[in-house]
Amino acid sequence: MKQRVEKLRKKMSENGWKGVFIYSPENRYYFSGYKGSAGALLIEEDSQKLFTDFRYVDQAKDQASDFEVIQHQQNLIEMVCDSFSSTIKNGTLALELGDVPASVYLEIQTRLPEAELVDVTSSTNEIRMIKDEEEIENMRKGIEICDQAFTHILDFIRPGITEKDIGLELEIFMKRQGAERIKPNHVIASGPRSCLPHGQATDRVIEVGDFVKMDYGAIVNGYFSDFTRTVVVGEPSEKQVEIYNIVRRAQEESLKAIGPGRTCRELDEIGRCIIREAGYGDNFGHSLGHSLGLAIHEQPAMRATDETILLEGMVITVEPGIYIPGFGGVRIEDLVVITNDGHVNFTKSTKDLQVISY
C-alpha cells in the first residue's frame, strides 16, 4: 500500500495537485487496504486520512494502518472539506469524476469555491495497470478455481437442464473451492442464444445439438478472474466445428504474439484478421480482450483504438468470438500475465471442443 500511495504522490507532484480525494470502493481498497463499504480517502503531500463512520472505525484502523482514521459524525463530505488544508482550498484537488456522484461533486464545489477540481481517473488507472505479485497471485487462484469448475460442469451438463441450473451449479462449486464471490455478469447461453456475447442465464432448456457458452469468473480477495469455454451437446455439426476451430485458431495465434512491447491494437488485429479472412468479420464485434483486477474491466483494452504498449505485470484476457444470429456462437477466453520476455497463461483448461455425451 505504501508503494501505491507513493506512486499516486508522484502523480500529484507531476500535475501540481495539492490533494487527491478517493471515493470509489476499488481505489479506496487499492490505496489503503480498507474493505469497508463506506468511507473516503484524502491524500496530501505529507498526510493520508481515511474518513468513515462508527460502524467501520475499528476495521479501518486494522486494515489501513498507514492511514489516520477519522470518524465522521456529520455529513462525510462536510467533514472532509473542513479538514482540507489551505493549500487545497485555494489549489487543485483531484478526484474520480467517473465514480463520484454528481451530488458529492457539487457539494465539494460549493464548499470549496476557490479550489480547482480535476479528474484523477487516468492516473489511478495507469497505476493500477501494473499488477504486483499479490494481485497476480489472487487472479491466478481465481483462474485455478475456474479451471476446476469447468472440469466439474462437464459432468453436469446434459439435455433437459436449464441455463440457470448450470449457472447455479457453477456458483456453488466455485464458492466451495474458495471463491468469495463470482463475477456478477457471468454468461450462460445455449443453442441460438449462444450468439449473444453477454447472454445471461435463462430458463431455456438445454437440447441435443446446442452450443453452450459459459463465461464466468471467481473473485478472490477482491480480484476478478475471467474464463470462457464453449461446449456442444451431442455430436457437432460441420458448421459448429468450423466456427469453433476458427475461434480457437484466432485465440491461439493471438496468444503466440503476446509479450512486452506489443500494442493492444496490434494484438487485436491478429485475432480479428483470422476471423475476418475466414468470412466472419462482421460476427466478431467486441475487443480481443481487456485487463482486469479489482474491476472486471480495467485498462488497457485489447481493441483497435488502444495504442497502449504491453508491459511486464499487466494482466489481460484473450477472448475472440464468432456470433451468428439464429445459429449460435463461440468464445474461448484465457487469462495471461505479461512477463519480461513474453507471458504466462494462467488458464489450463483444454481448448479441444468438448462434446457432451447424454
Coordinates of C-alpha atoms in Angstrom, one line a residue:
M1 CA 0.0 0.0 0.0
K2 CA 2.9 2.4 0.8
Q3 CA 4.3 1.9 -2.7
R4 CA 0.9 2.6 -4.3
V5 CA 0.4 5.8 -2.3
E6 CA 3.9 6.9 -3.3
K7 CA 3.1 6.4 -7.0
L8 CA 0.0 8.5 -6.5
R9 CA 2.0 11.2 -4.8
K10 CA 4.4 11.2 -7.7
K11 CA 1.4 11.9 -10.0
M12 CA 0.4 14.7 -7.6
S13 CA 3.8 16.3 -7.9
E14 CA 3.9 15.9 -11.7
N15 CA 0.5 17.5 -12.1
G16 CA 0.7 20.2 -9.4
W17 CA -2.2 18.7 -7.4
K18 CA -2.4 19.6 -3.7
G19 CA -4.6 16.7 -2.7
V20 CA -6.4 13.6 -4.0
F21 CA -9.9 12.6 -2.9
I22 CA -10.6 8.9 -3.3
Y23 CA -14.3 7.8 -3.1
S24 CA -14.7 4.6 -5.1
P25 CA -14.6 1.3 -3.2
E26 CA -12.0 -0.2 -5.5
N27 CA -9.5 2.7 -5.2
R28 CA -10.2 3.1 -1.5
Y29 CA -9.1 -0.6 -1.0
Y30 CA -6.3 -0.4 -3.5
F31 CA -4.5 2.5 -1.9
S32 CA -5.3 1.8 1.8
G33 CA -6.3 -1.9 2.3
Y34 CA -9.6 -0.9 3.8
K35 CA -12.5 -3.1 2.7
G36 CA -15.4 -1.4 4.4
S37 CA -18.4 -0.3 2.3
A38 CA -18.4 3.3 3.4
G39 CA -15.7 6.0 3.6
A40 CA -13.3 8.1 1.7
L41 CA -9.5 8.8 1.5
L42 CA -7.8 12.2 1.4
I43 CA -4.1 12.0 0.4
E44 CA -1.9 15.1 0.6
E45 CA 1.8 15.5 0.2
D46 CA 2.5 14.9 3.9
S47 CA -0.6 13.2 5.2
Q48 CA -3.1 10.5 4.4
K49 CA -6.5 10.2 6.1
L50 CA -9.4 7.7 6.0
F51 CA -12.8 9.0 6.9
T52 CA -15.5 6.6 7.9
D53 CA -18.4 6.2 10.3
F54 CA -18.8 4.4 13.6
R55 CA -19.6 1.1 12.0
Y56 CA -16.1 0.7 10.4
V57 CA -13.7 2.6 12.6
D58 CA -12.1 -0.4 14.2
Q59 CA -12.0 -2.3 10.9
A60 CA -10.4 0.7 9.2
K61 CA -7.7 1.0 11.9
D62 CA -6.9 -2.7 11.4
Q63 CA -6.9 -2.8 7.6
A64 CA -5.4 0.7 6.8
S65 CA -2.7 1.0 9.4
D66 CA -0.8 3.6 7.3
F67 CA -3.7 6.0 7.4
E68 CA -5.0 8.3 10.0
V69 CA -8.6 7.0 10.6
I70 CA -11.1 9.8 11.3
Q71 CA -14.7 9.0 12.4
H72 CA -17.1 11.4 10.9
Q73 CA -20.2 12.4 12.9
Q74 CA -21.8 14.8 10.5
N75 CA -22.1 14.7 6.7
L76 CA -19.0 12.9 5.3
I77 CA -18.2 15.4 2.6
E78 CA -18.6 18.4 5.0
M79 CA -16.1 16.9 7.4
V80 CA -13.6 16.0 4.6
C81 CA -13.8 19.5 3.2
D82 CA -13.4 21.0 6.7
S83 CA -10.2 19.0 7.1
F84 CA -8.6 20.3 3.8
S85 CA -5.5 22.3 4.3
S86 CA -5.5 25.9 2.9
T87 CA -3.3 24.8 0.0
I88 CA -6.1 22.5 -1.2
K89 CA -8.9 25.1 -0.6
N90 CA -7.1 27.5 -2.8
G91 CA -5.3 25.0 -5.1
T92 CA -6.1 21.9 -7.1
L93 CA -7.9 18.9 -5.8
A94 CA -8.0 15.7 -7.9
L95 CA -11.0 13.4 -7.6
E96 CA -12.5 10.4 -9.5
L97 CA -15.0 12.2 -11.8
G98 CA -16.2 8.9 -13.2
D99 CA -17.0 7.5 -9.7
V100 CA -18.0 10.4 -7.6
P101 CA -21.8 11.0 -7.6
A102 CA -22.9 14.3 -9.0
S103 CA -24.3 15.3 -5.6
V104 CA -20.9 14.8 -4.0
Y105 CA -19.1 16.7 -6.7
L106 CA -21.5 19.6 -6.4
E107 CA -21.2 19.7 -2.6
I108 CA -17.4 19.8 -2.8
Q109 CA -17.6 22.5 -5.4
T110 CA -19.9 24.5 -3.2
R111 CA -17.8 24.1 -0.1
L112 CA -14.5 24.8 -1.9
P113 CA -15.4 27.6 -4.3
E114 CA -11.7 28.7 -4.7
A115 CA -10.4 25.2 -5.4
E116 CA -9.8 23.8 -8.9
L117 CA -11.4 20.3 -9.2
V118 CA -9.7 18.0 -11.8
D119 CA -10.0 14.3 -12.7
V120 CA -7.6 11.8 -11.2
T121 CA -9.0 8.8 -13.0
S122 CA -6.5 8.4 -15.8
S123 CA -3.7 8.5 -13.2
T124 CA -5.2 5.9 -10.9
N125 CA -6.0 3.7 -13.9
E126 CA -2.4 4.0 -15.0
I127 CA -1.1 3.0 -11.6
R128 CA -3.4 0.0 -11.4
M129 CA -2.5 -1.3 -14.9
I130 CA 0.7 -2.9 -13.5
K131 CA -0.1 -5.6 -11.0
D132 CA 2.1 -6.6 -8.1
E133 CA 2.8 -10.1 -7.0
E134 CA 0.0 -10.3 -4.6
E135 CA -2.6 -9.1 -7.1
I136 CA -1.3 -11.5 -9.7
E137 CA -1.5 -14.4 -7.2
N138 CA -5.1 -13.6 -6.4
M139 CA -6.0 -13.7 -10.0
R140 CA -4.1 -16.9 -10.6
K141 CA -6.0 -18.6 -7.8
G142 CA -9.3 -17.3 -9.3
I143 CA -8.5 -18.9 -12.6
E144 CA -7.5 -22.1 -10.9
I145 CA -11.0 -22.2 -9.4
C146 CA -12.5 -21.6 -12.9
D147 CA -10.5 -24.4 -14.4
Q148 CA -11.7 -26.8 -11.6
A149 CA -15.3 -25.6 -12.2
F150 CA -15.0 -26.3 -15.9
T151 CA -13.9 -29.9 -15.3
H152 CA -16.8 -30.2 -12.8
I153 CA -19.5 -28.8 -15.1
L154 CA -18.7 -31.1 -18.0
D155 CA -20.2 -33.9 -16.0
F156 CA -23.2 -31.8 -15.0
I157 CA -24.4 -30.6 -18.4
R158 CA -27.0 -32.7 -20.1
P159 CA -30.2 -32.3 -22.1
G160 CA -33.2 -31.3 -20.0
I161 CA -31.5 -29.0 -17.5
T162 CA -31.7 -25.2 -17.9
E163 CA -29.1 -22.5 -18.3
K164 CA -29.9 -21.3 -14.8
D165 CA -29.2 -24.8 -13.5
I166 CA -25.7 -24.6 -15.0
G167 CA -25.1 -21.1 -13.6
L168 CA -26.2 -22.1 -10.1
E169 CA -24.1 -25.2 -10.1
L170 CA -21.0 -23.2 -11.2
E171 CA -21.6 -20.6 -8.5
I172 CA -22.0 -23.2 -5.7
F173 CA -19.0 -25.2 -6.9
M174 CA -16.7 -22.1 -7.1
K175 CA -17.7 -20.9 -3.7
R176 CA -16.9 -24.3 -2.2
Q177 CA -13.5 -24.1 -3.8
G178 CA -12.7 -20.8 -2.1
A179 CA -14.2 -18.0 -4.3
E180 CA -15.6 -15.2 -2.1
R181 CA -17.9 -14.3 -4.9
I182 CA -18.4 -14.9 -8.6
K183 CA -18.4 -12.1 -11.2
P184 CA -22.0 -10.8 -11.4
N185 CA -22.4 -10.8 -15.2
H186 CA -21.5 -14.4 -15.9
V187 CA -22.8 -15.7 -19.2
I188 CA -24.6 -19.0 -19.7
A189 CA -26.1 -19.0 -23.2
S190 CA -27.1 -22.1 -25.1
G191 CA -28.4 -23.0 -28.6
P192 CA -29.3 -20.0 -30.7
R193 CA -28.9 -17.8 -27.6
S194 CA -25.2 -18.5 -27.6
C195 CA -24.9 -15.9 -30.3
L196 CA -25.4 -13.3 -27.5
P197 CA -22.0 -12.2 -26.3
H198 CA -23.3 -11.3 -22.8
G199 CA -26.4 -13.5 -22.7
Q200 CA -27.4 -14.1 -19.1
A201 CA -28.7 -17.5 -17.9
T202 CA -32.4 -18.1 -18.6
D203 CA -34.9 -20.9 -18.1
R204 CA -34.1 -22.2 -21.6
V205 CA -33.7 -26.0 -21.5
I206 CA -30.5 -27.5 -23.0
E207 CA -31.2 -29.5 -26.1
V208 CA -29.2 -32.0 -28.1
G209 CA -27.1 -30.1 -30.7
D210 CA -26.7 -27.0 -28.6
F211 CA -23.6 -24.9 -28.2
V212 CA -23.4 -24.0 -24.5
K213 CA -21.2 -20.9 -24.0
M214 CA -20.1 -20.3 -20.4
D215 CA -18.3 -17.1 -19.4
Y216 CA -17.7 -16.9 -15.6
G217 CA -15.1 -15.8 -13.1
A218 CA -14.1 -16.4 -9.4
I219 CA -13.3 -13.4 -7.2
V220 CA -10.5 -14.0 -4.8
N221 CA -9.6 -11.3 -2.2
G222 CA -11.5 -8.8 -4.3
Y223 CA -9.7 -9.6 -7.6
F224 CA -11.6 -10.8 -10.6
S225 CA -10.7 -13.6 -12.9
D226 CA -12.4 -14.3 -16.3
F227 CA -12.9 -17.5 -18.2
T228 CA -14.8 -18.7 -21.2
R229 CA -15.3 -22.1 -22.8
T230 CA -17.9 -23.2 -25.3
V231 CA -19.0 -26.9 -25.5
V232 CA -21.5 -28.8 -27.6
V233 CA -24.2 -31.2 -26.5
G234 CA -24.1 -34.3 -28.8
E235 CA -22.2 -34.6 -32.0
P236 CA -21.4 -31.2 -33.5
S237 CA -22.5 -30.2 -37.0
E238 CA -19.9 -29.3 -39.6
K239 CA -20.6 -25.6 -39.2
Q240 CA -20.2 -25.8 -35.4
V241 CA -16.8 -27.4 -35.8
E242 CA -15.9 -24.8 -38.5
I243 CA -16.6 -21.8 -36.4
Y244 CA -15.2 -23.3 -33.2
N245 CA -11.9 -24.1 -35.0
I246 CA -11.7 -20.5 -36.4
V247 CA -12.1 -19.0 -33.0
R248 CA -9.6 -21.4 -31.5
R249 CA -7.0 -20.5 -34.1
A250 CA -7.6 -16.8 -33.7
Q251 CA -7.1 -17.2 -29.9
E252 CA -4.0 -19.3 -30.1
E253 CA -2.3 -17.1 -32.8
S254 CA -3.1 -14.1 -30.7
L255 CA -1.5 -15.8 -27.6
K256 CA 1.6 -16.6 -29.5
A257 CA 2.2 -12.9 -30.2
I258 CA 1.6 -11.6 -26.7
G259 CA 4.6 -10.0 -24.9
P260 CA 6.1 -6.7 -23.7
G261 CA 6.4 -4.1 -26.4
R262 CA 3.4 -5.1 -28.4
T263 CA 0.5 -2.7 -28.6
C264 CA -3.1 -3.7 -27.8
R265 CA -4.1 -2.6 -31.3
E266 CA -1.6 -4.9 -32.9
L267 CA -2.8 -7.9 -30.9
D268 CA -6.5 -7.2 -31.6
E269 CA -5.7 -7.1 -35.3
I270 CA -4.0 -10.6 -35.2
G271 CA -7.1 -12.4 -33.9
R272 CA -9.5 -10.2 -35.8
C273 CA -7.7 -10.7 -39.1
I274 CA -8.0 -14.5 -38.8
I275 CA -11.8 -14.3 -38.2
R276 CA -12.2 -11.7 -40.9
E277 CA -10.4 -13.7 -43.5
A278 CA -12.5 -16.8 -42.7
G279 CA -15.5 -14.7 -43.6
Y280 CA -16.9 -13.9 -40.2
G281 CA -15.5 -10.4 -39.6
D282 CA -19.0 -9.0 -39.1
N283 CA -19.7 -11.6 -36.4
F284 CA -16.9 -10.5 -34.1
G285 CA -17.9 -7.1 -32.7
H286 CA -16.1 -6.8 -29.4
S287 CA -12.5 -6.3 -28.5
L288 CA -10.0 -9.2 -28.3
G289 CA -9.7 -8.8 -24.6
H290 CA -9.2 -6.5 -21.6
S291 CA -7.3 -6.0 -18.4
L292 CA -8.9 -6.7 -15.1
G293 CA -8.2 -6.6 -11.4
L294 CA -10.4 -5.1 -8.7
A295 CA -12.9 -4.4 -11.5
I296 CA -13.8 -6.8 -14.3
H297 CA -12.8 -4.3 -16.9
E298 CA -9.7 -2.2 -16.4
Q299 CA -7.2 -0.6 -18.7
P300 CA -5.8 -1.4 -21.2
A301 CA -8.3 -2.8 -23.6
M302 CA -7.2 -5.1 -26.4
R303 CA -9.0 -3.1 -29.1
A304 CA -8.2 -1.4 -32.4
T305 CA -8.3 2.1 -30.8
D306 CA -6.0 1.3 -27.9
E307 CA -2.3 2.0 -28.6
T308 CA -1.2 1.1 -25.1
I309 CA 2.1 -0.8 -25.1
L310 CA 2.0 -4.0 -23.0
L311 CA 4.4 -4.0 -20.1
E312 CA 5.5 -6.6 -17.6
G313 CA 2.9 -7.0 -14.8
M314 CA -0.1 -6.3 -16.9
V315 CA -2.9 -9.0 -16.8
I316 CA -5.2 -9.4 -19.8
T317 CA -7.8 -11.6 -21.2
V318 CA -7.7 -13.0 -24.8
E319 CA -11.2 -13.9 -25.9
P320 CA -12.1 -13.8 -29.6
G321 CA -15.5 -15.0 -30.6
I322 CA -17.9 -15.6 -33.5
Y323 CA -21.6 -14.9 -33.0
I324 CA -24.2 -15.8 -35.7
P325 CA -27.8 -14.7 -35.1
G326 CA -30.2 -17.6 -35.2
F327 CA -27.4 -20.2 -35.1
G328 CA -25.2 -19.7 -32.1
G329 CA -21.8 -18.5 -31.1
V330 CA -18.4 -19.5 -29.8
R331 CA -16.0 -17.7 -27.5
I332 CA -12.7 -19.0 -25.9
E333 CA -11.0 -17.0 -23.2
D334 CA -7.8 -17.3 -21.3
L335 CA -6.1 -15.0 -18.7
V336 CA -2.5 -14.2 -19.1
V337 CA 0.1 -12.0 -17.3
I338 CA 2.8 -10.2 -19.2
T339 CA 6.4 -11.1 -18.3
N340 CA 9.7 -9.6 -19.2
D341 CA 10.1 -12.0 -22.1
G342 CA 6.6 -13.0 -23.0
H343 CA 3.6 -14.1 -21.0
V344 CA 2.3 -16.8 -18.7
N345 CA -1.1 -18.2 -19.4
F346 CA -2.9 -19.0 -16.1
T347 CA -5.8 -20.8 -17.8
K348 CA -5.1 -24.5 -18.1
S349 CA -8.5 -26.0 -19.4
T350 CA -8.4 -27.7 -22.7
K351 CA -9.4 -25.9 -25.9
D352 CA -10.4 -29.1 -27.6
L353 CA -14.1 -28.9 -28.4
Q354 CA -15.8 -30.8 -25.6
V355 CA -18.7 -33.0 -26.8
I356 CA -21.2 -33.7 -24.0
S357 CA -22.5 -37.2 -24.2
Y358 CA -26.0 -38.0 -23.0

